[in-house]
Coordinates of C-alpha atoms in Angstrom, one line a residue:
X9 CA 129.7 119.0 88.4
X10 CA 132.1 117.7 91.2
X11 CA 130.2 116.6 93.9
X12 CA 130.8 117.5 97.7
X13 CA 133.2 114.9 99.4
X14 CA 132.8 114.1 102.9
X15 CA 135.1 111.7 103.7
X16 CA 132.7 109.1 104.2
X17 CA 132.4 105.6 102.5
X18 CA 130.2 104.8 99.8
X19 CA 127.8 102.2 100.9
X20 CA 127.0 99.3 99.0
X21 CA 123.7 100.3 98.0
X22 CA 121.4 98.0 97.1
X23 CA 117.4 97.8 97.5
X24 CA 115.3 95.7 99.7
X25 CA 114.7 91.5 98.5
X26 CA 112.3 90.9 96.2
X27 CA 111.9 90.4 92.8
X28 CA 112.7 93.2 90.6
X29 CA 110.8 93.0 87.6
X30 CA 109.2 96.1 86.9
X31 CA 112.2 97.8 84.7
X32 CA 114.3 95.4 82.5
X33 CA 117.3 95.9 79.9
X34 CA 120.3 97.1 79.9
X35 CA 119.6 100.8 80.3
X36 CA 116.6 100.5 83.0
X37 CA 117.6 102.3 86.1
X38 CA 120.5 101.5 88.5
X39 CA 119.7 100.1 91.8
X40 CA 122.9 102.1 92.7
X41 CA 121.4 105.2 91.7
X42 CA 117.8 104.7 92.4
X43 CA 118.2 104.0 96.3
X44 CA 120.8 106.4 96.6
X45 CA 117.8 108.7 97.4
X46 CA 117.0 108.8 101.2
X47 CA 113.9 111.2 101.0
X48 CA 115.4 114.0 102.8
X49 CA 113.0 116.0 101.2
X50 CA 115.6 118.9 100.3
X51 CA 114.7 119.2 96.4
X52 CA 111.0 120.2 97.2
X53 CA 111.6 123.5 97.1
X54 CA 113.8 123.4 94.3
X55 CA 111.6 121.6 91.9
X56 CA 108.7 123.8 90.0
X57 CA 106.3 121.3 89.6
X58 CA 106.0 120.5 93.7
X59 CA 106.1 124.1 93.7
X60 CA 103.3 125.0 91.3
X61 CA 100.7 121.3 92.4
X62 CA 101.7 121.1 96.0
X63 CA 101.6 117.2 95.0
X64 CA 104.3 114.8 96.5
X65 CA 104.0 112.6 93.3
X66 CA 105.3 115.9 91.4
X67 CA 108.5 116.2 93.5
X68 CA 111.4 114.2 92.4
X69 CA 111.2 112.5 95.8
X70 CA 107.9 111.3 94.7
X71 CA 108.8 110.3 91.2
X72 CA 111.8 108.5 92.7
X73 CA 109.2 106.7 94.9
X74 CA 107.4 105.7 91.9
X75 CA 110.5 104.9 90.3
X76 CA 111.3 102.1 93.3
X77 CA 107.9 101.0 94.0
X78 CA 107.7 99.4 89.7
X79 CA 111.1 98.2 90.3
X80 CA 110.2 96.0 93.5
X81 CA 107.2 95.0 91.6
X82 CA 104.7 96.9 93.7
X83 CA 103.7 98.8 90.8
X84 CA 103.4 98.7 87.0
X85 CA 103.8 100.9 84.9
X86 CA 100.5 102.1 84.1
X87 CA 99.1 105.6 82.8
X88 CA 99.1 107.2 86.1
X89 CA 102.5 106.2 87.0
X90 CA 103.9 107.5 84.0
X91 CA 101.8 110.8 84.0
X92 CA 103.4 112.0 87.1
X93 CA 107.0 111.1 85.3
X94 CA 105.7 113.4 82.6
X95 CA 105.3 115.9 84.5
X96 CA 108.9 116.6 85.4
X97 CA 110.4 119.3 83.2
X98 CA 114.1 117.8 83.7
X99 CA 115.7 120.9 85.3
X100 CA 117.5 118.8 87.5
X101 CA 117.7 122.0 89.4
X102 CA 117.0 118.7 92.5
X103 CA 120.4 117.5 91.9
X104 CA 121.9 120.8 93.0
X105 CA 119.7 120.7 96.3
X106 CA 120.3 117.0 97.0
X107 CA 122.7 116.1 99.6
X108 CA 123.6 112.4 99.2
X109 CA 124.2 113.3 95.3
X110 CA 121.2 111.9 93.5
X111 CA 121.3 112.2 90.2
X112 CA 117.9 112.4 89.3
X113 CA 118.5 113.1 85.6
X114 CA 120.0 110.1 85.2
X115 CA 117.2 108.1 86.8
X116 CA 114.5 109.9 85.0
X117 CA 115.9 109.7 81.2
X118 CA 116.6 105.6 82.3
X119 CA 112.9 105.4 83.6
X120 CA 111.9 107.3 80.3
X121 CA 113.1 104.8 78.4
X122 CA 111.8 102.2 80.0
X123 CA 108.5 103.8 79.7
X124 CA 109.1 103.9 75.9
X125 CA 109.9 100.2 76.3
X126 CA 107.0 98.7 78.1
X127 CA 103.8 101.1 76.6
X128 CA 102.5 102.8 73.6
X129 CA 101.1 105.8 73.9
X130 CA 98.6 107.0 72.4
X131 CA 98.9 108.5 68.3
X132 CA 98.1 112.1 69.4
X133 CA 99.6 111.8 72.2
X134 CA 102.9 110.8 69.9
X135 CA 102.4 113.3 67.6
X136 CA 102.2 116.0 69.8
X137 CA 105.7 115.1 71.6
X138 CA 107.1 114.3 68.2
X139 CA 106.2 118.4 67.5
X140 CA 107.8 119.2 70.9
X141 CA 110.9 117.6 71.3
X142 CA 111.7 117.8 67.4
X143 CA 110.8 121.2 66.5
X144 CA 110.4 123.2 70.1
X145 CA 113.3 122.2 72.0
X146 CA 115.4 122.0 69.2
X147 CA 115.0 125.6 68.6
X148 CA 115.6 128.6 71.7
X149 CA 113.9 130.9 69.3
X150 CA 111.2 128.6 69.4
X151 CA 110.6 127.8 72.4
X152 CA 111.1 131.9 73.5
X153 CA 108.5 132.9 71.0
X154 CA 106.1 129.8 72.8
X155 CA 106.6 131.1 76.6
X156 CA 105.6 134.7 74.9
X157 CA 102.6 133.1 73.8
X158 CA 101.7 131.4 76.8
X159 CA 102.5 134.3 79.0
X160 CA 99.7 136.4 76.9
X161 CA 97.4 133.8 77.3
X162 CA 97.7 134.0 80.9
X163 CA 97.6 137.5 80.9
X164 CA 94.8 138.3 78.6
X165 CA 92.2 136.4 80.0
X166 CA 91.8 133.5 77.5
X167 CA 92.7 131.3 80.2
X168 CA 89.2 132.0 81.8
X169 CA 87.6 131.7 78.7
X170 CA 88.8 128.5 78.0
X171 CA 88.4 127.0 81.3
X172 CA 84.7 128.1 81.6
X173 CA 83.9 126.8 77.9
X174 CA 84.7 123.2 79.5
X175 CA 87.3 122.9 76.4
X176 CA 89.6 121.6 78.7
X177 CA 88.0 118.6 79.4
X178 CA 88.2 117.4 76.2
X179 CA 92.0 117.1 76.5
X180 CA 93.6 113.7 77.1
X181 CA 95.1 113.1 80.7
X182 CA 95.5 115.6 83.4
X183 CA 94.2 118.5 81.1
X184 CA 94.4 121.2 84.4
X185 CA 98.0 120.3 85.8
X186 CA 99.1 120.6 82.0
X187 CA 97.6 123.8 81.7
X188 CA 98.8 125.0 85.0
X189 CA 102.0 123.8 84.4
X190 CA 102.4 125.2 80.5
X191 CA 101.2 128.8 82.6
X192 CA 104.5 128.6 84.5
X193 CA 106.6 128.1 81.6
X194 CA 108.1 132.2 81.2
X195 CA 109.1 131.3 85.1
X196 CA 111.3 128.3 83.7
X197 CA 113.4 130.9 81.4
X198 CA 114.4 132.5 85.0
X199 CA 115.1 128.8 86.0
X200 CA 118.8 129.1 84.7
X201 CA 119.4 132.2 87.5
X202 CA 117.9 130.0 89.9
X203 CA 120.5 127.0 89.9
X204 CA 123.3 129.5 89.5
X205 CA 122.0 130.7 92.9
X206 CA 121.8 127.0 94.1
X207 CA 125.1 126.3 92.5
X208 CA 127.0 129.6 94.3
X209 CA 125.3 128.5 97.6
X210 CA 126.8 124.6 97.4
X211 CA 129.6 126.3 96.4
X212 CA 130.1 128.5 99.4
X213 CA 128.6 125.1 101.9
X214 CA 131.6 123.5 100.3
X215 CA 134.1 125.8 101.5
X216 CA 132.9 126.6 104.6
X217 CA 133.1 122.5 105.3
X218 CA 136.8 122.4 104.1
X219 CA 138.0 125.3 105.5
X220 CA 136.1 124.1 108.6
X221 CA 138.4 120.3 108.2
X222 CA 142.0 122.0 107.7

């Protein structure tokens, strides 16, 4: 999507000294791309998972923090780090909120590989996204009939259940956030409305700004 021009130069963006050694390889994230992000803070409301944790490591502004603090070497990437990088449900919905252009999508499948690069998770753990991103996402029908199912789940009180059974804590990782998180998923089928709204409102910012210059 073209991007709002405002007539000022691009600066030559680069990140602070110090030695970068947390990503490596050809396709780890862009020092161009990554500090192009000056934390304005406008894609919190737009993303659902700040939305539904209230966390600021679940915002893209957060992630992108994470994202800079392993490439200055202040971090590595352990299981924490790379749980909250899970957590994003790449809507890039942020993109259409972000001001100075980030493009978060970008930084987050570069990141994602260099995850893939640098750990091994663990076999169910591979399994499971094997099932997901092979057979789930690759099928709308699929992936409709799975938001039906989680929406009676939440509905039906099974949810309950299964939280005061302890079940949950059996599950690898951040077992609640998941949940929570998979619970939200019939709201990400309306997700597509909501960045045609944020598109038609750039849109209309856009116009105003040149019509505003002539």
């Amino acid at each position: 999507m073209e991007r709002f021009n405002n007539s000022m130069p691009t600066p030559n963006v680069v990140g602070p000294a110090g030695t970068f050694s947390g990503f490596s390889g050809p396709h780890a994230p862009q020092d161009s791309d990554l500090y192009k992000c000056v934390h304005c803070g406008f894609c919190l409301q737009a993303c659902p998972t700040y939305l539904e944790t209230g966390l600021e490591a679940e915002s893209p502004r957060g992630r992108i923090a994470l994202m800079k603090g392993v490439n200055e070497g202040r971090l590595d990437i352990s299981p924490s780090v790379v749980g909250h990088w899970d957590m994003c449900l790449q809507c890039r919905a942020c993109e259409l909120a972000c001001p100075s252009g980030v493009e978060y999508g970008k930084l987050m499948e570069a990141t994602r590989s260099q995850v893939k690069q640098h750990t091994k998770r663990p076999l169910i753990e591979r399994v499971i996204r094997s099932i997901g991103y092979n057979t789930l996402l690759a099928s709308p029908r699929k992936l409709r009939l799975l938001g039906n199912v989680l929406k009676f789940y939440r509905k039906s009180g099974m949810r309950t259940i299964a939280r005061s059974s302890g079940i949950l804590k059996i599950l690898p990782g951040k077992a609640n956030w998941q949940t929570n998180i998979c619970l939200t998923f019939p709201r990400i089928f309306l997700w597509q409305k909501t960045r045609s709204t944020l598109h038609a409102e750039y849109e209309r910012l856009k116009s105003q700004c040149s019509q505003a210059a002539s």
